[in-house]
XYZ file of C-alpha atoms in Angstrom:
766
model
C 5.680 -4.668 -22.466
C 8.650 -4.448 -24.784
C 7.990 -2.979 -28.233
C 11.579 -3.144 -29.443
C 14.163 -5.852 -29.945
C 17.170 -4.096 -28.499
C 17.977 -0.513 -29.391
C 17.831 -0.781 -33.157
C 15.068 -3.228 -34.088
C 11.328 -3.261 -33.576
C 10.013 -6.384 -31.837
C 8.649 -9.097 -34.131
C 4.970 -8.604 -34.913
C 4.895 -5.024 -33.633
C 4.551 -1.712 -35.454
C 5.735 1.335 -33.507
C 5.215 5.016 -34.329
C 6.640 7.934 -32.387
C 5.759 11.584 -31.863
C 8.501 13.025 -34.046
C 8.070 16.735 -33.440
C 5.853 19.349 -31.814
C 4.032 20.927 -34.757
C 1.644 23.242 -32.938
C 0.990 24.433 -29.374
C -2.461 25.655 -28.345
C -4.229 26.202 -25.011
C -6.088 23.200 -23.575
C -9.862 23.373 -23.288
C -9.650 23.825 -19.519
C -7.381 26.831 -19.914
C -4.952 25.271 -17.402
C -2.324 24.116 -19.833
C -1.051 23.583 -23.332
C -1.946 21.022 -25.998
C 0.780 19.760 -28.324
C -0.047 18.436 -31.777
C 2.678 15.908 -32.499
C 2.910 14.293 -35.958
C 4.519 10.891 -36.211
C 7.022 12.103 -38.770
C 8.795 15.379 -39.301
C 6.776 17.894 -41.335
C 8.991 19.452 -43.994
C 6.333 20.174 -46.641
C 2.569 20.475 -46.787
C 2.377 17.034 -48.295
C 3.948 15.601 -45.152
C 0.775 16.437 -43.200
C -1.182 13.808 -45.141
C -1.587 10.091 -44.469
C 0.015 9.998 -41.052
C -1.036 9.825 -37.455
C -0.632 12.446 -34.770
C -0.543 12.268 -30.994
C -2.008 14.969 -28.799
C -0.024 15.640 -25.637
C -1.936 17.777 -23.137
C 0.169 19.246 -20.334
C -1.850 20.884 -17.554
C -1.330 22.346 -14.093
C -3.096 20.164 -11.500
C -2.035 21.631 -8.144
C 1.076 23.340 -6.864
C 4.007 21.141 -7.825
C 1.932 18.674 -9.851
C 1.499 18.601 -13.648
C -0.774 16.285 -15.641
C 0.415 14.773 -18.938
C -2.135 13.051 -21.184
C -1.243 11.445 -24.508
C -4.066 10.585 -26.915
C -4.161 9.046 -30.375
C -7.799 8.793 -31.513
C -9.779 11.214 -29.389
C -13.128 9.773 -30.471
C -12.477 6.514 -28.636
C -14.945 5.996 -25.795
C -13.302 6.452 -22.402
C -15.149 4.001 -20.169
C -14.890 3.928 -16.409
C -14.316 3.292 -13.675
C -11.820 6.051 -12.944
C -9.813 6.748 -9.843
C -11.510 9.042 -7.343
C -9.138 11.995 -7.572
C -8.973 14.859 -5.071
C -11.448 13.251 -2.628
C -11.090 16.228 -0.290
C -11.215 18.862 -3.025
C -8.711 20.124 -5.582
C -6.597 23.072 -4.408
C -6.422 25.994 -6.799
C -3.245 26.618 -8.751
C -2.381 29.210 -11.357
C -1.411 27.734 -14.711
C 1.274 30.150 -15.856
C 2.235 29.925 -19.541
C 5.290 31.831 -20.737
C 7.763 31.760 -23.612
C 11.484 32.358 -23.788
C 14.379 31.460 -26.045
C 14.197 27.834 -24.926
C 10.539 27.289 -25.677
C 7.060 27.354 -24.154
C 6.885 26.928 -20.380
C 3.909 25.780 -18.316
C 4.300 26.356 -14.584
C 2.217 24.883 -11.764
C 3.702 26.618 -8.753
C 7.011 24.916 -7.932
C 7.026 22.635 -11.022
C 7.388 23.589 -14.678
C 7.396 21.861 -18.038
C 9.363 23.359 -20.921
C 8.545 22.379 -24.510
C 11.568 23.009 -26.691
C 11.148 25.553 -29.487
C 13.793 23.946 -31.665
C 12.225 23.133 -35.047
C 11.331 19.525 -35.828
C 12.205 18.285 -32.355
C 10.303 16.551 -29.602
C 11.748 17.581 -26.259
C 9.768 18.207 -23.066
C 11.674 18.869 -19.851
C 10.135 18.756 -16.352
C 12.050 20.857 -13.858
C 11.670 22.902 -10.684
C 10.324 26.333 -11.505
C 13.245 28.713 -11.903
C 15.771 25.932 -12.417
C 17.176 24.568 -15.645
C 18.147 21.226 -14.114
C 15.617 18.649 -15.313
C 13.966 16.109 -13.055
C 13.123 13.985 -16.086
C 12.398 14.537 -19.773
C 10.456 13.210 -22.746
C 12.910 13.106 -25.641
C 13.132 11.778 -29.181
C 11.221 8.504 -29.647
C 9.828 8.648 -26.114
C 6.083 9.089 -26.795
C 4.314 6.831 -29.239
C 1.863 4.112 -30.120
C 2.159 0.493 -31.093
C 0.033 -2.050 -32.962
C 0.085 -5.808 -32.572
C 0.083 -7.585 -34.889
C 1.855 -5.142 -37.191
C -0.543 -4.006 -39.942
C 0.840 -4.302 -43.454
C -1.332 -1.444 -44.746
C -3.306 1.344 -43.016
C -6.446 -0.023 -44.695
C -6.408 -2.971 -42.298
C -7.045 -0.600 -39.384
C -10.568 0.104 -40.614
C -11.432 -3.011 -38.597
C -9.635 -2.898 -35.246
C -11.121 -6.127 -33.886
C -8.018 -8.093 -34.791
C -5.501 -5.529 -33.570
C -4.337 -4.302 -30.196
C -3.426 -0.645 -29.849
C -1.071 0.677 -27.178
C 0.025 4.117 -25.998
C 3.378 4.497 -24.300
C 5.649 7.149 -22.861
C 9.308 6.919 -21.850
C 10.661 9.302 -19.202
C 14.406 9.519 -18.796
C 16.329 7.853 -15.980
C 19.340 9.856 -14.873
C 22.683 8.433 -13.809
C 22.320 6.831 -10.383
C 18.550 7.393 -10.250
C 16.473 4.754 -8.451
C 12.744 4.011 -8.617
C 10.598 2.786 -5.726
C 6.994 1.994 -4.864
C 4.378 0.663 -7.317
C 2.547 -1.008 -4.487
C 3.429 -3.936 -2.268
C 6.209 -5.528 -4.293
C 8.328 -8.233 -2.732
C 11.288 -8.242 -5.118
C 14.241 -5.827 -5.199
C 13.532 -2.519 -3.464
C 14.945 -0.480 -6.344
C 12.795 -1.238 -9.382
C 15.361 -0.147 -12.015
C 16.030 -3.107 -14.294
C 12.617 -4.668 -13.648
C 9.523 -5.242 -15.754
C 6.496 -4.481 -13.589
C 2.900 -5.297 -14.461
C 0.214 -3.521 -12.461
C -2.436 -6.258 -12.352
C -3.681 -7.521 -8.990
C -2.945 -11.186 -8.413
C -3.054 -13.768 -5.646
C 0.596 -14.739 -6.009
C 2.035 -14.868 -2.496
C 5.100 -12.936 -1.401
C 7.714 -14.890 -3.354
C 6.933 -13.857 -6.930
C 6.812 -10.786 -9.115
C 3.029 -10.646 -8.696
C 1.403 -8.353 -6.152
C -1.846 -8.189 -4.231
C -1.629 -4.400 -4.114
C -0.632 -2.836 -7.411
C -0.422 0.919 -7.012
C 0.214 3.013 -10.107
C 2.555 5.404 -8.335
C 6.317 5.414 -8.151
C 8.888 7.636 -6.509
C 12.272 8.630 -7.864
C 15.385 9.339 -5.825
C 15.702 12.460 -7.979
C 12.975 14.386 -6.157
C 9.791 13.550 -8.055
C 7.083 10.915 -8.299
C 4.742 9.741 -11.058
C 1.097 8.702 -10.621
C -0.408 6.830 -13.603
C -4.083 7.717 -13.657
C -5.764 4.514 -14.756
C -6.886 1.333 -12.948
C -6.379 -0.821 -16.044
C -3.382 -3.080 -16.673
C -0.247 -0.959 -16.846
C 3.057 -2.337 -18.092
C 6.287 -0.683 -16.973
C 9.753 -1.336 -18.339
C 11.947 0.378 -15.747
C 15.322 0.605 -17.390
C 14.567 -2.818 -18.838
C 13.745 -1.934 -22.467
C 15.888 1.157 -22.678
C 18.341 1.287 -19.795
C 18.018 5.063 -19.495
C 14.208 5.294 -19.508
C 11.051 4.284 -17.654
C 8.480 3.111 -20.183
C 4.794 3.147 -19.261
C 2.300 1.517 -21.627
C -1.418 0.766 -21.673
C -3.676 -0.873 -24.199
C -6.018 1.776 -25.568
C -6.018 5.240 -27.086
C -4.934 7.416 -24.162
C -2.526 7.489 -21.253
C -2.538 10.076 -18.485
C -0.073 10.514 -15.664
C 0.867 13.153 -13.139
C 4.409 14.188 -12.325
C 4.751 15.264 -8.695
C 7.634 17.443 -7.536
C 8.811 17.271 -3.929
C 11.676 17.674 -3.795
C 11.636 15.579 -0.599
C 9.833 12.207 -0.343
C 7.697 13.701 2.421
C 6.466 16.426 0.092
C 5.910 13.972 -2.770
C 3.782 11.706 -0.578
C 1.909 14.706 0.785
C 0.954 15.859 -2.711
C 0.114 12.317 -3.784
C -2.263 12.073 -0.824
C -4.015 15.208 -2.059
C -4.459 13.504 -5.427
C -5.744 10.128 -4.218
C -6.496 10.595 -0.530
C -4.753 9.944 2.777
C -5.433 7.159 5.231
C -8.415 7.294 7.532
C -7.763 7.399 11.276
C -7.553 4.152 13.198
C -8.650 3.599 16.800
C -5.989 3.063 19.447
C -7.195 -0.472 20.231
C -6.256 -1.620 16.734
C -2.542 -1.120 17.530
C -2.597 -3.921 20.125
C -1.910 -7.616 19.523
C -4.272 -9.515 17.215
C -4.525 -13.304 17.586
C -5.999 -15.525 14.873
C -7.417 -19.035 14.737
C -5.130 -19.562 11.724
C -6.614 -20.803 8.440
C -7.100 -24.560 7.945
C -6.429 -25.548 11.542
C -9.157 -27.230 13.551
C -10.924 -24.912 15.953
C -14.209 -24.445 17.713
C -15.449 -22.458 20.695
C -13.417 -24.545 23.109
C -10.240 -24.064 21.068
C -10.716 -20.302 20.925
C -11.333 -20.104 24.664
C -8.225 -22.204 25.374
C -6.078 -19.928 23.205
C -7.233 -16.807 24.970
C -7.001 -18.344 28.436
C -3.470 -19.488 27.628
C -2.432 -16.028 26.503
C -3.887 -14.502 29.654
C -2.096 -17.021 31.851
C 1.178 -16.079 30.172
C 0.546 -12.364 30.665
C 0.307 -11.667 26.932
C -2.551 -9.185 26.384
C -4.690 -9.829 23.284
C -6.613 -6.812 22.043
C -8.399 -8.400 19.062
C -9.324 -12.016 18.350
C -9.737 -12.991 14.716
C -11.889 -15.839 13.385
C -10.484 -16.952 10.028
C -12.376 -18.709 7.218
C -13.761 -21.735 9.019
C -16.084 -19.768 11.239
C -18.202 -20.435 8.154
C -19.334 -23.822 6.905
C -17.075 -25.412 4.292
C -18.136 -24.786 0.674
C -20.391 -21.875 1.706
C -17.922 -18.977 1.805
C -18.963 -16.326 2.259
C -22.597 -16.323 3.373
C -21.933 -14.612 6.719
C -23.388 -17.406 8.865
C -21.402 -18.963 11.728
C -21.023 -22.743 11.493
C -23.441 -23.758 14.233
C -21.689 -27.123 14.702
C -18.477 -25.386 15.755
C -19.934 -22.181 17.170
C -23.449 -22.884 18.458
C -23.736 -19.544 20.259
C -21.386 -17.018 18.615
C -23.084 -13.970 20.087
C -23.005 -15.433 23.551
C -19.374 -16.520 23.199
C -18.236 -13.097 22.019
C -20.231 -11.384 24.755
C -18.646 -13.608 27.413
C -15.107 -13.082 26.116
C -15.520 -9.320 26.137
C -17.201 -9.329 29.554
C -14.316 -11.346 31.000
C -11.890 -8.716 29.682
C -9.911 -11.416 27.902
C -10.277 -9.514 24.602
C -11.612 -6.106 23.628
C -12.629 -6.652 20.013
C -13.472 -9.378 17.499
C -12.660 -9.609 13.786
C -13.953 -12.133 11.256
C -12.768 -13.178 7.797
C -14.799 -12.412 4.689
C -14.346 -12.422 0.928
C -16.514 -11.007 -1.866
C -17.356 -14.432 -3.260
C -20.217 -16.863 -2.668
C -19.983 -20.655 -3.043
C -22.947 -22.284 -4.763
C -23.369 -24.739 -1.863
C -24.555 -21.871 0.286
C -28.330 -21.765 0.836
C -28.324 -18.092 -0.186
C -26.566 -18.622 -3.541
C -29.759 -19.158 -5.497
C -31.309 -15.998 -4.088
C -28.197 -13.910 -4.788
C -28.026 -15.243 -8.351
C -31.722 -14.689 -9.018
C -31.646 -11.126 -7.738
C -28.635 -10.137 -9.835
C -26.200 -9.731 -6.953
C -23.497 -11.748 -8.723
C -21.302 -10.933 -11.711
C -22.554 -12.407 -14.990
C -21.084 -13.699 -18.187
C -22.036 -11.996 -21.439
C -24.560 -14.726 -22.239
C -26.444 -13.979 -19.011
C -25.080 -16.873 -16.929
C -23.704 -16.135 -13.498
C -19.914 -16.118 -13.692
C -18.759 -19.216 -11.823
C -15.664 -21.313 -11.476
C -14.241 -23.851 -9.057
C -11.125 -21.889 -8.124
C -11.200 -21.321 -4.332
C -14.855 -22.209 -3.690
C -16.855 -24.758 -5.691
C -19.036 -22.983 -8.247
C -18.379 -19.657 -6.616
C -19.833 -16.390 -7.843
C -18.454 -12.877 -7.379
C -20.483 -10.127 -5.741
C -21.212 -7.356 -8.264
C -20.597 -4.165 -6.312
C -21.684 -2.050 -9.297
C -25.243 -3.165 -8.455
C -26.695 -0.959 -5.687
C -29.015 -3.772 -4.598
C -26.063 -6.140 -4.234
C -24.281 -3.539 -2.119
C -27.340 -3.125 0.090
C -27.563 -6.915 0.548
C -23.862 -7.143 1.415
C -24.268 -4.340 3.965
C -27.193 -6.139 5.599
C -25.026 -9.253 5.922
C -22.290 -7.212 7.613
C -24.767 -5.578 9.968
C -25.903 -9.020 11.160
C -22.283 -9.750 12.068
C -22.043 -6.481 13.977
C -25.189 -7.461 15.891
C -23.369 -10.663 16.851
C -20.517 -8.676 18.394
C -18.070 -8.412 15.489
C -16.091 -5.139 15.479
C -13.730 -5.466 12.502
C -13.659 -7.189 9.114
C -10.827 -8.940 7.327
C -11.551 -8.191 3.667
C -9.595 -10.993 2.058
C -9.232 -11.798 -1.648
C -10.648 -9.624 -4.444
C -7.633 -10.057 -6.766
C -8.828 -12.708 -9.244
C -11.539 -10.633 -10.871
C -12.191 -11.779 -14.477
C -11.792 -9.243 -17.257
C -12.993 -11.282 -20.260
C -16.494 -12.549 -21.103
C -18.131 -10.761 -18.176
C -20.955 -8.259 -17.921
C -21.222 -5.986 -14.902
C -24.566 -4.626 -13.720
C -23.234 -1.168 -14.581
C -22.837 -1.649 -18.305
C -20.806 1.549 -18.658
C -17.710 0.107 -16.980
C -14.725 -1.462 -18.732
C -14.179 -5.008 -17.391
C -10.422 -4.623 -17.794
C -10.427 -1.578 -15.533
C -12.716 -3.335 -13.066
C -10.076 -6.008 -12.404
C -7.929 -3.689 -10.297
C -10.647 -1.221 -9.346
C -12.716 -3.930 -7.669
C -10.360 -3.682 -4.680
C -11.394 -0.056 -4.179
C -15.162 -0.524 -4.261
C -15.028 -3.719 -2.164
C -12.967 -2.210 0.643
C -14.757 1.142 0.462
C -18.153 -0.467 0.992
C -17.053 -2.492 4.014
C -15.098 0.382 5.540
C -17.976 2.835 5.238
C -20.381 0.244 6.699
C -18.080 -0.078 9.721
C -17.932 3.711 10.013
C -21.703 4.000 9.945
C -22.048 1.431 12.710
C -19.121 2.262 15.004
C -18.092 5.843 14.159
C -15.896 7.629 11.634
C -12.632 6.841 13.428
C -13.513 3.360 14.696
C -13.567 1.468 11.388
C -10.825 -1.130 10.907
C -10.288 -3.394 7.924
C -7.635 -6.065 7.501
C -7.408 -5.979 3.701
C -5.207 -7.902 1.289
C -5.944 -6.355 -2.091
C -5.671 -2.671 -3.017
C -5.351 -0.162 -5.800
C -4.614 3.567 -5.819
C -6.887 5.299 -3.301
C -7.512 2.206 -1.170
C -5.154 3.682 1.422
C -8.198 5.700 2.542
C -9.640 2.514 4.046
C -7.044 1.151 6.498
C -5.500 -1.211 7.155
C -3.740 -3.784 4.942
C -1.518 -6.757 5.575
C 1.151 -8.404 3.461
C -0.535 -11.598 2.336
C 0.683 -15.189 2.240
C 4.340 -15.533 3.186
C 6.317 -18.640 4.052
C 7.743 -19.319 7.505
C 11.328 -18.579 6.478
C 13.792 -15.726 7.016
C 13.768 -15.119 3.262
C 10.002 -14.610 3.346
C 10.334 -12.256 6.286
C 12.741 -10.192 4.172
C 10.311 -10.378 1.239
C 7.550 -9.084 3.457
C 9.722 -6.256 4.713
C 10.465 -5.164 1.143
C 6.757 -5.320 0.346
C 5.911 -3.137 3.347
C 8.591 -0.605 2.414
C 7.324 -0.375 -1.166
C 3.719 -0.020 -0.038
C 4.693 2.745 2.398
C 6.296 4.579 -0.523
C 2.972 4.171 -2.363
C 0.933 6.218 0.106
C -0.172 3.588 2.665
C 0.201 4.650 6.288
C -0.557 1.386 8.118
C 0.556 -2.174 7.419
C 0.821 -5.566 9.057
C 2.275 -8.998 8.380
C 1.505 -12.582 9.372
C 3.814 -12.993 12.366
C 5.672 -16.275 12.097
C 4.882 -16.543 8.402
C 1.636 -17.868 6.937
C 2.707 -21.061 5.177
C 4.439 -23.809 7.086
C 5.473 -24.482 10.676
C 7.967 -21.842 11.820
C 10.949 -23.070 13.830
C 11.030 -21.335 17.215
C 13.889 -19.031 16.249
C 12.063 -17.720 13.169
C 8.856 -17.265 15.142
C 10.676 -15.215 17.775
C 12.539 -13.051 15.259
C 9.275 -12.463 13.416
C 7.567 -11.517 16.688
C 10.132 -8.734 17.182
C 9.629 -7.502 13.602
C 5.838 -7.818 13.718
C 5.374 -6.016 17.034
C 7.275 -3.045 15.612
C 4.958 -2.765 12.611
C 2.078 -0.350 12.970
C -0.254 -3.340 13.461
C 0.588 -6.785 14.758
C -1.221 -10.082 14.093
C -0.336 -13.712 14.830
C -1.688 -15.756 11.905
C -0.804 -18.948 10.060
C -2.177 -21.394 7.522
C -2.150 -25.002 8.766
C -0.521 -24.427 12.168
C -1.420 -22.337 15.180
C 0.507 -19.206 16.164
C -0.024 -19.215 19.921
C 3.553 -19.385 21.222
C 3.380 -22.547 23.324
C 2.503 -24.658 20.275
C 5.667 -23.518 18.480
C 8.296 -24.575 21.056
C 6.527 -27.190 23.191
C 5.762 -24.549 25.809
C 9.351 -23.579 26.564
C 8.904 -21.483 29.716
C 12.407 -20.045 29.790
C 13.132 -16.358 29.269
C 14.248 -17.189 25.733
C 11.097 -19.172 24.930
C 8.425 -18.124 22.477
C 5.939 -17.129 25.185
C 8.429 -14.942 27.050
C 9.598 -13.359 23.790
C 6.050 -12.557 22.688
C 5.285 -11.164 26.143
C 8.333 -8.844 26.065
C 7.581 -7.411 22.651
C 3.838 -7.034 23.302
C 4.577 -5.133 26.514
C 7.139 -2.969 24.696
C 4.581 -1.987 22.075
C 2.191 -1.047 24.892
C 4.859 1.262 26.315
C 5.427 2.795 22.881
C 1.742 3.684 22.396
C 2.005 7.385 23.394
C 4.633 7.803 20.677
C 3.025 5.477 18.117
C -0.489 6.898 18.381
C 0.776 10.464 18.169
C 2.778 9.550 15.067
C -0.271 7.836 13.595
C -2.273 11.070 13.718
C 0.503 12.889 11.870
C 0.646 10.179 9.208
C -3.068 10.572 8.527
C -2.508 14.287 7.945
C 0.645 13.990 5.858
C 0.273 10.804 3.816
C 3.388 9.318 5.396
C 3.708 5.662 6.437
C 3.942 4.998 10.161
C 5.498 1.683 9.269
C 7.087 0.477 7.294
C 8.758 3.827 6.606
C 11.668 3.555 4.220
C 14.880 5.180 5.386
C 14.952 7.412 2.284
C 11.835 9.250 3.483
C 13.688 10.557 6.527
C 17.179 10.801 4.985
C 16.732 11.576 1.258
C 20.110 13.308 0.965
C 21.955 10.179 2.105
C 22.493 8.025 -1.032
C 22.763 4.878 1.085
C 19.255 5.436 2.479
C 17.781 4.728 -0.977
C 19.325 1.231 -0.960
C 18.265 0.021 2.514
C 15.703 -2.792 2.373
C 16.383 -4.682 5.634
C 15.547 -1.908 8.083
C 12.973 0.832 8.480
C 11.852 3.805 10.510
C 8.934 3.435 12.905
C 7.625 6.979 12.731
C 10.040 9.894 12.748
C 12.368 8.849 15.539
C 12.861 5.075 15.871
C 15.065 2.968 13.598
C 14.316 -0.765 13.473
C 16.596 -3.463 12.016
C 14.998 -6.941 12.184
C 17.233 -9.970 12.713
C 17.229 -12.605 9.965
C 19.992 -14.933 11.210
C 19.518 -17.816 13.623
C 22.629 -16.827 15.592
C 21.270 -13.315 16.149
C 23.781 -11.406 14.051
C 22.450 -8.388 12.187
C 24.042 -5.716 10.038
C 22.455 -2.297 9.834
C 23.172 1.295 8.829
C 22.886 4.468 10.876
C 22.638 7.791 9.017
C 24.538 10.867 10.167
C 24.262 11.752 13.839
C 24.649 10.184 17.275
C 22.063 7.434 17.691
C 21.163 5.783 20.989
C 20.187 2.157 21.558
C 16.718 2.043 23.093
C 17.637 -1.032 25.122
C 21.173 -0.294 26.361
C 21.601 3.468 26.078
C 24.801 2.892 24.106
C 25.482 5.472 21.408
C 26.807 5.023 17.893
C 27.656 7.729 15.387
C 26.740 7.602 11.730
C 26.935 7.535 8.860
C 28.285 4.024 9.175
C 27.470 0.326 9.064
C 27.380 -1.754 12.246
C 27.118 -5.412 13.177
C 25.537 -6.617 16.411
C 24.400 -9.900 17.930
C 21.052 -10.027 19.714
C 19.159 -12.478 21.873
C 15.443 -12.827 21.185
C 14.343 -10.005 23.487
C 16.152 -7.235 21.594
C 17.142 -6.070 18.137
C 18.782 -2.901 16.821
C 16.181 -0.323 17.926
C 17.878 3.051 17.778
C 16.547 6.455 18.744
C 17.260 9.338 16.436
C 19.219 12.239 17.850
C 17.238 15.322 18.919
C 14.264 13.250 20.064
C 11.761 13.633 22.878
C 10.287 10.151 23.196
C 7.091 9.718 25.233
C 6.585 6.241 26.704
C 4.067 4.541 28.938
C 5.264 3.693 32.407
C 7.593 0.786 33.061
C 5.505 -2.398 33.103
C 2.638 -0.934 31.068
C 0.675 -3.746 29.414
C -2.383 -1.957 28.062
C -2.839 -0.696 24.534
C -5.468 1.928 25.408
C -4.758 4.199 28.379
C -4.145 7.860 29.186
C -1.096 8.712 27.090
C -0.255 11.763 29.199
C -0.525 10.194 32.680
C 2.300 8.348 34.460
C 4.446 8.535 31.329
C 8.177 8.695 30.897
C 9.583 11.387 28.599
C 13.084 10.502 27.426
C 15.341 13.192 26.014
C 17.838 11.894 23.472
C 20.293 14.703 22.731
C 17.219 16.934 22.468
C 18.197 20.462 21.533
C 16.357 23.686 20.771
C 13.177 23.003 18.801
C 12.843 19.311 19.615
C 9.195 18.470 20.268
C 6.781 15.656 21.028
C 3.043 15.985 20.426
C 0.818 14.491 23.096
C -2.510 12.929 22.114
C -5.197 11.148 24.072
C -6.403 7.625 23.316
C -8.968 9.024 20.864
C -6.264 10.790 18.867
C -7.132 14.279 20.078
C -4.126 16.603 20.353
C -3.453 17.710 23.938
C -0.480 19.922 23.176
C 3.254 19.601 22.648
C 6.374 19.225 24.733
C 9.156 21.418 23.358
C 12.755 22.152 24.172
C 13.212 25.881 24.663
C 16.274 27.545 26.168
C 17.536 24.166 27.266
C 14.344 23.259 29.155
C 11.364 21.071 28.286
C 8.242 23.224 28.120
C 4.653 21.991 28.248
C 5.184 19.937 31.420
C 1.742 21.024 32.652
C 0.276 18.639 30.067
C 1.752 15.678 31.936
C -0.286 14.125 34.731
C 0.215 11.704 37.600
C 3.730 10.456 38.235
C 5.162 11.398 34.851
C 8.926 11.850 34.698
C 11.404 13.396 32.273
C 14.635 11.439 31.830
C 17.700 12.795 30.061
C 19.220 9.800 28.301
C 21.794 11.842 26.375
C 22.636 15.534 26.688
C-alpha cells in the first residue's frame, strides 16, 4: 500500500507520521533485547513531549543470526490470534549481548547485530554481521511510521476509531544491485524489486499477481532474509514506493518481523526452518508418476481401468492414481461419499487395482467446503461444523458449490467429524489426499467457533489448520513418514505438511514458464517439495507442449499428469502416435529416467528435510550465491545439489541456459562444457539440458530400472564426474534410512562395501 504520492507528497486522504528520533533505550521485558521509545517529532524542549504519538521499537535476539523487530503504536490494543506456530521443534538458546560504543547501542544475537545510532535526534538502526560495519540493511529517517485513512483533521476525531483505518509500516533499505526473492509461489518476475506484493491467499491461477501460497518471507541477494510474523494481509512495496526501500505495512497497531542473517541462502533457509519448521519426510512411493482422471472429464470405473491398462501396455509405470472432484456426486462436494452411479464398488475397485500391481496407491480430491445439496449439510450446519455469519446464519454463497458452507476448523467437534470422514476413505483404500482450495475464506461478517480469533488473520491461516489436520490424520493412520498431501493453498509453516502443487496453469509454454517461476519462488520460501500439472491444467495441450512439460514435470520432486477438461494419458494427446517421438514414448523415457534417479533423489530428499532446502525447484542462487547471474535465472533450476535442469520452451527444441563456473557434464551425452557461460542447444523430446555438477558422485538405479521403490544400494551405478578429494554421496534405503556414504579419499572411492549385487562404479570424467 502506498502512503505517499511520489517522494515529496503524502497520498490523498492519508496522514502519515514517522518515528523521528530515538529518545530513550531501555531493556525489553524479556531481557533479550532493547526497547526504543521513538517520538514522532524531534524533542528539543520539554514541551515537545506533549500532544504527540510515539512508536515503540523492540529489538530482540531470537536465535543465533536472527533478530526480532517489533513496532507498536498503541500497546493496549488487543492482539488477537491466530499466530504462526514458531519454533515447532523448540527455540535454541542465544545470548542477547548488549554493548555500547562511540557509534551507539549494539544488540548482538550471535552472528547478527543491530546498532542503534547514538547521534542526537536521529533515527538510524543498522543490521550487520557481528564484528562488521558493513550493513545488510538499515532503518533510516522516515522509515518507521504509522498512517491513518482517511486523514483525521484533528486528533479529537481519533477518540472514535470506527471510521478510521490505522496502519503500521517499516521501510528497510535496498542497496545498489540488491534483489528480492520468495514471498511464496509467485508467478510473475523472479526478482520482486519494482513490484507491489499483497500477501492474501487467492484462487487466481498462475497468470496473475495473485497467489495460492502467500508466504511472508523473502530473501535478499545481500545475505539476509526477512520473515514477517503475522498471517494477516501484508502489503509490500518492494522498491515501488521508494525505489531504495522495501516497505512492509499491516493494518493494526503492531508489526513484527525477523531479520535472518546467512550469509548464504542455505544458511538463511536453515534458520528460517528453525523459526517456522521444515518439511516432513515423504515416502519413496510418492516420487513416482501420479495419473489423474482430470477435472471435468467424463470418467467412471471403466474409464479408470482403461487408463491404467493403457499405461501398463505402454510400459509406463503409474505409482499413484488420483480421483479428482467427480468421484463425488455433483453439487455435493465435499461429503466424502463416492458417486455410486459411477463407482458402485470403490473399495473393491481399489483393492483389485492394487492386487493386480497396476498401481500402488490411491489419492482422492477433497476441499474444506460442503454444498447444501449434500444429505449431510443439514447435520453439519445444525451441529455447528460450518462457519457462521455474525447474525448466526451459516455462511453460504454460490461461488464454486451451490449454497456451500465452509468447515470451521476452530471447532474441535468439526475437526473430529472431518477426521471421521477421512478415516472412512482410508477404509475404502485411499492412501493420500489432495487438499484443494481453502483460499477464498471470508474475512468480513463472519463468526468463528473460536471467538478469540481475528477473521482477517484467519483468511490466510486457514490453509495451515486445514492442511495440518489432514496431514496428521494421514500420519495417525499410515505412519509418521507415510503421510502425503497434494495441497494448493499454504501460508508460513505449511511446508511442514508436504506436498504442494502449482495450481491452475494453461497449456502453453508461457504458463509452463510461469509455473517454473512459481516453483522457484516457493522453494526460496522454505518449501522442499513441489509439483505441477504436467501438460498444463486449462486447455488441450498440443503434443509438443505436452512432451516438453513431461520432461520438466518428471524432473520436479513430484510428478502428476492432470488436466481440466481433457485427459492427460499420452495417447489421447497425439492420436496414439507410437513413434519414438510420440507422447507415449516420451512419457515412458522420462518416467524410467526418474526411476533411475531415485537413489540420488531420495537421498537428497532426506537432506532437504533436515536443512530446509528445496529438492526442486531449487533456484540457482541457492547453490551459487556468489555468481551474480545466478540471482537472475528463472528458466532453469537445480534438482538437488548436483543436477542442473533447463526445460525447453520452444517448439523447435532450442533452449538457452547458463552454466556457473566449472566443468559440467551432459547427463545424456557425456559432453563437457565449462562455465561461467551461456549456451544454446537443440533437443528432441527425449532430452533436455541436464548437466551434472563437477565433483559429483551420482548414484543411479541400474540401466532399464522402471520401479520407484527398490533397494537403492543394490545393482546401482555410481558415476564419478570429476570427483576429487572429499566428494561424497550418501546412500539411503527406500525408507529413507541412512546406510552410509561413498567418499573420494586419496583418489579412490571408499565405502564400496555398502554397495550390493552387481553395482558398478563408472568414471565419466577424471
